[in-house]
Amino acid sequence: MSRIKTFNLPDLGEGLTEGEILAWLVKVGDTIELNQPIVEVETAKAAVEIPAKWAGQVQAIHHPEGTTVEVGTPIIAIDTDPGAGPLEAQSTTATPSGDLPTPSAASLAAVEVAPAEGMIEPGLIGGAAPGGRTAVLVGYGPRTTAAKRRPRKGAVPAQAVAPVTTPAGVDHGVVVGDKPAATSTIPAPEVHDRRGGASGGGAVLAKPPVRKLAKDLGVDLGTLTGSGPLGSITREDVQQAASGASVVVAEPIAATTAPSFGADREQRIPVKGVRKLTAENMSRSAFTAPHVTEFLTVDVTRAMKALDRLRGRREWRDVRVSPLLLVAKAVLLAVQRHPMVNSTWAGDEIVVKEYVNLGIAAATERGLIVPNVKDAGRLSLRELADALTDLVQTAKSGRTSPAAMSGGTLTITNVGVFGVDTGTPILPPGESAILAFGAVREMPWVHKGKVKVRQVTTLGLSFDHRIIDGELGSKFLRDVGDFLTDPEAALLAWT
């Protein structure tokens, strides 16, 4: 099988017919891998890196940097089996007329040019990849080995590279002399840093249009200090240098590592336990019960003062008293006034429950859980405070039992502890209403005809519209707000 294969500039798509070689990423003698980037080419659309179609050793580079070549033009020759030993030298004889010597049959057999357009092997660069897509860039087409990029280096003088011996008469981008010779040597072209000039310093950052401008104006990018992001060279830098202004010699710029967006920066958390159950319940509820959410902003200054007075009483000094306690009491009293809110949709009937198992949404390390206070409507305010304290402490310690999380009839979610005003909560399955209690904030409020700083909160009530219509939901929410506005007056009026 032929060892030397010539790689033609592939069709980069969108009807482009030519490209300019910006930088060679390899040099003669380098060992390369399949799909390793070997050259950067600029087209009318963008600058792209072209990967190697074969693994092997670079035998010849046909066009130096800055050359514009047409699609289909040979640009590099690759020995696909360098381990087989050196290529055999072939001798040729010049014709009397002075024409180029005719290569022997053996030397012709040693060279294989990439198939013409339309005959490219499926799945390789320039041919149809699996699925019919044309693969011309890095990462497309089959990938049998992991492509590794060759470290970028500075300029390498041509004479420092050992000559490469090739069969005489075989055109690898150099002209064969008039006299017959057994072998011909191909000097390696000067290799430039792919981001800048031929200086041996660090990489020079510049966009393709800027490099082209520098080339047209005869400015060496390696002598400039960039004023753009990350020290990149801008058009103004090039124009300033071309106009004869003072130029500061650029210092090497530390190479930056391109960010990775793969699995190494992702975390996969198995969905199980509480998280799995919560996801199933929320999905079932969201796509089963038609949710409606209403909001009400209320002045809770009097309620906060009532809590302060309650904390000051001797029999309440060892009790945890929080705004959630008053919200829970307000909900329980409002349910007594509007029993339909505490019900369940059962297909052909609505089940109205005379007991209230009051759920309190709790965020734990295991996820969101909703334990409930059984028959909360029968408890006194002190008993309700103790039950809420025990429920929250048990949830935080991770000791909530399955029984404590089942049978809920109506829920409160205290989103105010996270510093947010309210939300549009999703109903727990089997319940018809859930109340979101927002943060209590000091805000300007019209009180007795004057604007004063008052303590204000926002309530959000989501309900199942199959059971609760707008009027019922609004009255229930209004009653909860009235209690929090003046709890003492509401107790006197409703009990």
C-alpha positions as semicolon CSV with decimal commas, in nm:
position;residue;x (nm);y (nm);z (nm)
1;M;0,000;0,000;0,000
2;S;0,122;0,349;-0,080
3;R;0,282;0,527;0,211
4;I;0,297;0,891;0,099
5;K;-0,039;1,061;0,081
6;T;-0,099;1,417;-0,027
7;F;-0,369;1,608;0,156
8;N;-0,559;1,863;-0,053
9;L;-0,723;2,177;0,090
10;P;-1,080;2,058;0,159
11;D;-1,403;2,234;0,071
12;L;-1,483;2,431;0,385
13;G;-1,848;2,472;0,286
14;E;-2,080;2,758;0,188
15;G;-1,939;2,774;-0,167
16;L;-1,591;2,891;-0,064
17;T;-1,330;2,822;-0,329
18;E;-1,003;2,929;-0,166
19;G;-0,836;3,001;0,164
20;E;-0,525;3,168;0,301
21;I;-0,284;2,963;0,507
22;L;-0,247;3,160;0,830
23;A;-0,026;2,926;1,029
24;W;0,114;2,577;1,010
25;L;0,065;2,391;1,337
26;V;0,313;2,119;1,239
27;K;0,648;2,106;1,063
28;V;0,831;1,860;0,842
29;G;0,934;1,555;1,041
30;D;0,657;1,585;1,301
31;T;0,458;1,276;1,392
32;I;0,086;1,353;1,384
33;E;-0,232;1,172;1,479
34;L;-0,565;1,131;1,305
35;N;-0,776;1,449;1,338
36;Q;-0,488;1,644;1,493
37;P;-0,508;2,012;1,383
38;I;-0,231;2,071;1,132
39;V;-0,302;2,408;0,971
40;E;-0,506;2,721;1,032
41;V;-0,677;2,855;0,723
42;E;-0,864;3,182;0,686
43;T;-1,159;3,202;0,450
44;A;-1,406;3,479;0,374
45;K;-1,614;3,351;0,665
46;A;-1,372;3,277;0,947
47;A;-1,040;3,128;1,050
48;V;-1,063;2,752;1,102
49;E;-0,826;2,476;1,198
50;I;-0,809;2,179;0,960
51;P;-0,732;1,836;1,107
52;A;-0,515;1,565;0,962
53;K;-0,691;1,304;0,751
54;W;-0,426;1,042;0,827
55;A;-0,189;0,965;1,109
56;G;0,180;0,950;1,022
57;Q;0,483;1,172;0,969
58;V;0,488;1,503;0,783
59;Q;0,705;1,466;0,471
60;A;0,648;1,798;0,296
61;I;0,461;2,127;0,332
62;H;0,374;2,259;-0,011
63;H;0,274;2,619;0,065
64;P;0,419;2,862;0,320
65;E;0,213;3,076;0,553
66;G;0,041;3,369;0,388
67;T;-0,025;3,179;0,065
68;T;-0,376;3,173;-0,078
69;V;-0,458;2,835;-0,227
70;E;-0,762;2,703;-0,405
71;V;-0,979;2,421;-0,278
72;G;-0,839;2,089;-0,397
73;T;-0,478;2,210;-0,406
74;P;-0,223;1,981;-0,234
75;I;-0,098;2,145;0,083
76;I;0,086;1,874;0,277
77;A;0,232;1,525;0,223
78;I;0,212;1,261;0,497
79;D;0,397;0,932;0,531
80;T;0,128;0,704;0,671
81;D;0,374;0,427;0,766
82;P;0,694;0,590;0,892
83;G;0,784;0,282;1,093
84;A;0,840;0,080;0,779
85;G;1,183;0,235;0,733
86;P;1,328;0,500;0,499
87;L;1,182;0,543;0,153
88;E;1,390;0,383;-0,123
89;A;1,588;0,628;-0,333
90;Q;1,491;0,625;-0,696
91;S;1,703;0,749;-0,986
92;T;1,575;0,922;-1,295
93;T;1,733;1,035;-1,617
94;A;1,681;1,374;-1,779
95;T;1,550;1,372;-2,130
96;P;1,760;1,522;-2,411
97;S;1,505;1,797;-2,454
98;G;1,559;1,917;-2,100
99;D;1,212;1,815;-1,977
100;L;1,162;1,709;-1,618
101;P;1,278;1,349;-1,556
102;T;1,013;1,084;-1,572
103;P;0,958;0,916;-1,236
104;S;0,995;0,544;-1,221
105;A;0,708;0,307;-1,161
106;A;0,832;0,241;-0,809
107;S;0,837;0,610;-0,721
108;L;0,489;0,662;-0,861
109;A;0,364;0,376;-0,650
110;A;0,507;0,544;-0,343
111;V;0,283;0,849;-0,386
112;E;-0,090;0,845;-0,340
113;V;-0,290;1,162;-0,390
114;A;-0,613;1,202;-0,193
115;P;-0,915;1,087;-0,397
116;A;-1,075;1,349;-0,615
117;E;-1,391;1,530;-0,504
118;G;-1,684;1,292;-0,504
119;M;-1,457;0,993;-0,438
120;I;-1,348;1,075;-0,085
121;E;-1,371;0,794;0,162
122;P;-1,689;0,815;0,371
123;G;-1,647;0,960;0,718
124;L;-1,311;1,130;0,648
125;I;-1,239;1,498;0,624
126;G;-1,403;1,635;0,311
127;G;-1,634;1,337;0,269
128;A;-1,975;1,245;0,396
129;A;-1,961;1,162;0,765
130;P;-2,206;0,921;0,922
131;G;-2,550;1,077;0,883
132;G;-2,459;1,249;0,557
133;R;-2,283;1,550;0,710
134;T;-1,970;1,683;0,545
135;A;-1,688;1,667;0,794
136;V;-1,417;1,927;0,745
137;L;-1,340;2,064;1,090
138;V;-1,195;1,932;1,414
139;G;-1,426;1,694;1,593
140;Y;-1,630;1,587;1,288
141;G;-1,624;1,247;1,125
142;P;-1,500;0,922;1,282
143;R;-1,259;0,947;1,570
144;T;-1,073;0,627;1,638
145;T;-0,817;0,787;1,867
146;A;-0,820;1,084;2,099
147;A;-0,676;1,380;1,908
148;K;-0,399;1,563;2,091
149;R;-0,284;1,905;1,999
150;R;0,086;1,960;1,942
151;P;0,241;2,221;2,174
152;R;0,277;2,557;2,007
153;K;0,634;2,668;1,952
154;G;0,812;2,971;1,826
155;A;0,990;3,008;1,496
156;V;1,227;2,734;1,385
157;P;1,495;2,831;1,128
158;A;1,473;2,628;0,810
159;Q;1,834;2,525;0,828
160;A;1,787;2,385;1,175
161;V;1,556;2,115;1,045
162;A;1,715;1,805;0,903
163;P;1,657;1,762;0,528
164;V;1,397;1,504;0,436
165;T;1,485;1,257;0,164
166;T;1,216;1,187;-0,096
167;P;1,217;0,991;-0,421
168;A;1,366;1,186;-0,707
169;G;1,119;1,322;-0,954
170;V;0,830;1,310;-0,712
171;D;0,674;1,653;-0,685
172;H;0,639;1,746;-0,320
173;G;0,614;2,118;-0,380
174;V;0,976;2,175;-0,501
175;V;1,116;2,190;-0,851
176;V;1,334;1,900;-0,955
177;G;1,668;2,014;-1,099
178;D;1,787;1,965;-1,458
179;K;2,053;1,713;-1,365
180;P;1,965;1,361;-1,268
181;A;2,001;1,291;-0,900
182;A;1,924;0,998;-0,678
183;T;1,756;1,206;-0,413
184;S;1,633;1,560;-0,354
185;T;1,619;1,741;-0,022
186;I;1,326;1,950;0,091
187;P;1,412;2,229;0,332
188;A;1,145;2,281;0,593
189;P;0,975;2,619;0,563
190;E;1,006;2,864;0,847
191;V;0,742;2,781;1,102
192;H;0,571;3,080;1,257
193;D;0,379;3,096;1,578
194;R;0,018;3,047;1,476
195;R;-0,085;3,369;1,656
196;G;0,188;3,602;1,548
197;G;0,512;3,653;1,365
198;A;0,830;3,451;1,345
199;S;0,985;3,580;1,663
200;G;1,071;3,330;1,929
201;G;0,866;3,503;2,198
202;G;0,529;3,407;2,337
203;A;0,208;3,376;2,141
204;V;0,074;3,697;1,988
205;L;-0,303;3,733;2,005
206;A;-0,464;3,896;1,704
207;K;-0,779;3,840;1,502
208;P;-0,747;3,727;1,139
209;P;-0,844;4,070;0,994
210;V;-0,582;4,233;1,215
211;R;-0,313;3,988;1,098
212;K;-0,409;4,057;0,738
213;L;-0,386;4,433;0,797
214;A;-0,044;4,389;0,956
215;K;0,071;4,184;0,658
216;D;-0,054;4,446;0,410
217;L;0,118;4,726;0,604
218;G;0,439;4,530;0,661
219;V;0,410;4,535;1,040
220;D;0,560;4,250;1,243
221;L;0,302;4,156;1,507
222;G;0,573;4,008;1,725
223;T;0,710;4,358;1,797
224;L;0,382;4,503;1,924
225;T;0,217;4,523;2,263
226;G;-0,156;4,463;2,233
227;S;-0,403;4,703;2,391
228;G;-0,704;4,475;2,347
229;P;-0,856;4,212;2,577
230;L;-0,600;3,969;2,721
231;G;-0,327;4,170;2,551
232;S;-0,459;4,106;2,199
233;I;-0,340;4,332;1,918
234;T;-0,603;4,562;1,765
235;R;-0,627;4,743;1,433
236;E;-0,530;5,065;1,611
237;D;-0,210;4,904;1,739
238;V;-0,114;4,798;1,385
239;Q;-0,203;5,138;1,233
240;Q;-0,006;5,317;1,504
241;A;0,298;5,102;1,434
242;A;0,264;5,158;1,058
243;S;0,246;5,535;1,106
244;G;0,588;5,539;1,270
245;A;0,474;5,591;1,629
246;S;0,680;5,446;1,910
247;V;0,648;5,073;1,940
248;V;0,699;4,883;2,262
249;V;0,848;4,537;2,232
250;A;0,586;4,285;2,333
251;E;0,647;4,067;2,633
252;P;0,550;3,702;2,619
253;I;0,185;3,650;2,710
254;A;0,104;3,355;2,924
255;A;-0,104;3,107;2,732
256;T;-0,459;3,078;2,864
257;T;-0,635;2,748;2,889
258;A;-0,959;2,730;2,694
259;P;-1,258;2,667;2,923
260;S;-1,398;2,317;2,924
261;F;-1,769;2,252;2,896
262;G;-1,763;1,876;2,931
263;A;-1,833;1,613;3,191
264;D;-1,527;1,716;3,395
265;R;-1,717;2,031;3,500
266;E;-2,054;1,868;3,555
267;Q;-2,201;1,696;3,856
268;R;-2,457;1,420;3,822
269;I;-2,681;1,367;4,124
270;P;-2,893;1,052;4,129
271;V;-3,264;1,127;4,167
272;K;-3,383;0,913;4,451
273;G;-3,548;0,919;4,791
274;V;-3,715;1,245;4,892
275;R;-3,605;1,424;4,577
276;K;-3,760;1,159;4,353
277;L;-4,086;1,155;4,548
278;T;-4,109;1,535;4,547
279;A;-4,048;1,547;4,171
280;E;-4,318;1,289;4,106
281;N;-4,569;1,465;4,330
282;M;-4,504;1,810;4,188
283;S;-4,525;1,687;3,829
284;R;-4,847;1,502;3,895
285;S;-5,004;1,799;4,072
286;A;-4,891;2,061;3,819
287;F;-5,037;1,867;3,525
288;T;-5,352;1,744;3,701
289;A;-5,498;2,030;3,905
290;P;-5,565;2,360;3,723
291;H;-5,371;2,607;3,938
292;V;-5,474;2,966;4,005
293;T;-5,266;3,201;4,221
294;E;-5,377;3,525;4,386
295;F;-5,168;3,774;4,583
296;L;-5,240;4,009;4,871
297;T;-5,006;4,260;5,037
298;V;-5,097;4,346;5,395
299;D;-4,977;4,565;5,680
300;V;-4,876;4,329;5,962
301;T;-4,742;4,590;6,202
302;R;-5,010;4,516;6,464
303;A;-4,949;4,142;6,433
304;M;-4,576;4,190;6,496
305;K;-4,654;4,400;6,802
306;A;-4,895;4,131;6,925
307;L;-4,616;3,873;6,898
308;D;-4,386;4,097;7,103
309;R;-4,650;4,124;7,376
310;L;-4,704;3,748;7,365
311;R;-4,332;3,679;7,409
312;G;-4,333;3,903;7,713
313;R;-4,593;3,700;7,899
314;R;-4,461;3,471;8,171
315;E;-4,625;3,152;8,038
316;W;-4,483;3,210;7,687
317;R;-4,123;3,287;7,774
318;D;-4,000;2,933;7,695
319;V;-4,207;2,904;7,376
320;R;-4,080;2,975;7,026
321;V;-4,305;3,249;6,892
322;S;-4,266;3,340;6,523
323;P;-4,477;3,512;6,258
324;L;-4,551;3,165;6,115
325;L;-4,756;3,093;6,426
326;L;-4,996;3,378;6,353
327;V;-5,016;3,283;5,985
328;A;-5,107;2,926;6,081
329;K;-5,375;3,053;6,320
330;A;-5,511;3,284;6,051
331;V;-5,538;2,994;5,803
332;L;-5,716;2,771;6,053
333;L;-5,972;3,041;6,136
334;A;-6,025;3,119;5,765
335;V;-6,090;2,748;5,695
336;Q;-6,366;2,751;5,957
337;R;-6,527;3,036;5,762
338;H;-6,470;2,872;5,421
339;P;-6,469;2,489;5,465
340;M;-6,459;2,417;5,090
341;V;-6,095;2,531;5,082
342;N;-6,006;2,226;5,293
343;S;-6,118;1,962;5,044
344;T;-6,001;1,708;4,785
345;W;-6,104;1,642;4,425
346;A;-6,209;1,276;4,397
347;G;-6,320;1,254;4,036
348;D;-6,698;1,227;4,061
349;E;-6,717;1,404;4,394
350;I;-6,548;1,661;4,617
351;V;-6,447;1,544;4,965
352;V;-6,476;1,827;5,219
353;K;-6,280;1,748;5,534
354;E;-6,386;1,864;5,877
355;Y;-6,034;1,821;6,016
356;V;-5,728;2,020;5,912
357;N;-5,395;1,842;5,887
358;L;-5,190;2,158;5,843
359;G;-4,878;2,100;5,630
360;I;-4,564;2,312;5,674
361;A;-4,318;2,296;5,383
362;A;-3,965;2,244;5,514
363;A;-3,636;2,261;5,321
364;T;-3,396;1,995;5,447
365;E;-3,065;1,848;5,334
366;R;-3,260;1,558;5,186
367;G;-3,486;1,793;4,990
368;L;-3,829;1,948;5,033
369;I;-4,064;1,771;5,271
370;V;-4,412;1,867;5,393
371;P;-4,488;1,721;5,735
372;N;-4,822;1,819;5,885
373;V;-4,975;1,895;6,222
374;K;-5,259;1,650;6,268
375;D;-5,601;1,801;6,342
376;A;-5,444;2,143;6,392
377;G;-5,783;2,314;6,414
378;R;-5,847;2,160;6,758
379;L;-5,526;2,295;6,910
380;S;-5,495;2,602;7,128
381;L;-5,249;2,873;7,024
382;R;-4,993;2,744;7,277
383;E;-5,038;2,382;7,160
384;L;-5,008;2,496;6,798
385;A;-4,683;2,679;6,880
386;D;-4,537;2,367;7,043
387;A;-4,648;2,147;6,752
388;L;-4,491;2,378;6,495
389;T;-4,165;2,392;6,690
390;D;-4,146;2,014;6,718
391;L;-4,234;1,968;6,351
392;V;-3,959;2,206;6,232
393;Q;-3,690;2,064;6,463
394;T;-3,774;1,707;6,364
395;A;-3,757;1,797;5,994
396;K;-3,418;1,969;6,029
397;S;-3,274;1,669;6,212
398;G;-3,393;1,435;5,936
399;R;-3,616;1,230;6,168
400;T;-3,954;1,306;6,009
401;S;-4,153;0,984;5,975
402;P;-4,355;0,889;5,665
403;A;-4,673;0,908;5,874
404;A;-4,600;1,271;5,960
405;M;-4,581;1,353;5,588
406;S;-4,904;1,180;5,484
407;G;-5,265;1,289;5,508
408;G;-5,211;1,664;5,469
409;T;-5,518;1,871;5,378
410;L;-5,382;2,228;5,345
411;T;-5,025;2,365;5,338
412;I;-4,826;2,678;5,426
413;T;-4,486;2,746;5,268
414;N;-4,282;3,010;5,448
415;V;-4,071;3,148;5,163
416;G;-4,006;3,463;5,365
417;V;-3,725;3,291;5,556
418;F;-3,527;3,302;5,228
419;G;-3,577;3,677;5,196
420;V;-3,826;3,666;4,906
421;D;-4,163;3,839;4,899
422;T;-4,386;3,556;4,779
423;G;-4,425;3,289;4,511
424;T;-4,666;3,076;4,310
425;P;-4,652;2,747;4,499
426;I;-4,759;2,413;4,350
427;L;-5,031;2,221;4,531
428;P;-4,934;1,904;4,716
429;P;-5,126;1,612;4,561
430;G;-5,473;1,571;4,712
431;E;-5,491;1,926;4,849
432;S;-5,689;2,216;4,711
433;A;-5,495;2,515;4,852
434;I;-5,145;2,622;4,957
435;L;-5,045;2,960;5,103
436;A;-4,705;3,125;5,046
437;F;-4,597;3,358;5,328
438;G;-4,339;3,617;5,221
439;A;-4,078;3,817;5,407
440;V;-4,191;4,089;5,649
441;R;-4,030;4,416;5,545
442;E;-4,041;4,778;5,655
443;M;-4,204;4,975;5,374
444;P;-4,380;5,308;5,322
445;W;-4,753;5,254;5,377
446;V;-5,058;5,478;5,395
447;H;-5,182;5,453;5,754
448;K;-5,463;5,674;5,882
449;G;-5,421;5,908;5,587
450;K;-5,045;5,951;5,624
451;V;-4,748;5,774;5,467
452;K;-4,558;5,594;5,741
453;V;-4,302;5,316;5,766
454;R;-4,494;4,996;5,841
455;Q;-4,414;4,626;5,849
456;V;-4,558;4,470;5,533
457;T;-4,575;4,121;5,385
458;T;-4,719;3,961;5,071
459;L;-4,931;3,646;5,065
460;G;-4,970;3,417;4,764
461;L;-5,254;3,164;4,751
462;S;-5,256;2,886;4,490
463;F;-5,573;2,678;4,465
464;D;-5,736;2,407;4,258
465;H;-5,978;2,585;4,028
466;R;-6,190;2,272;3,991
467;I;-6,295;2,315;4,354
468;I;-6,227;2,676;4,446
469;D;-6,354;2,950;4,219
470;G;-6,221;3,304;4,218
471;E;-6,472;3,438;4,468
472;L;-6,408;3,168;4,728
473;G;-6,030;3,191;4,688
474;S;-6,040;3,569;4,720
475;K;-6,256;3,562;5,035
476;F;-6,032;3,305;5,199
477;L;-5,717;3,505;5,120
478;R;-5,884;3,826;5,236
479;D;-5,972;3,669;5,571
480;V;-5,614;3,552;5,625
481;G;-5,497;3,906;5,547
482;D;-5,753;4,063;5,782
483;F;-5,635;3,845;6,072
484;L;-5,271;3,939;6,013
485;T;-5,363;4,306;5,986
486;D;-5,538;4,308;6,326
487;P;-5,530;3,964;6,495
488;E;-5,691;4,081;6,819
489;A;-5,993;4,232;6,645
490;A;-6,031;3,924;6,421
491;L;-6,035;3,691;6,721
492;L;-6,302;3,896;6,890
493;A;-6,511;3,909;6,574
494;W;-6,480;3,546;6,461
495;T;-6,478;3,348;6,782
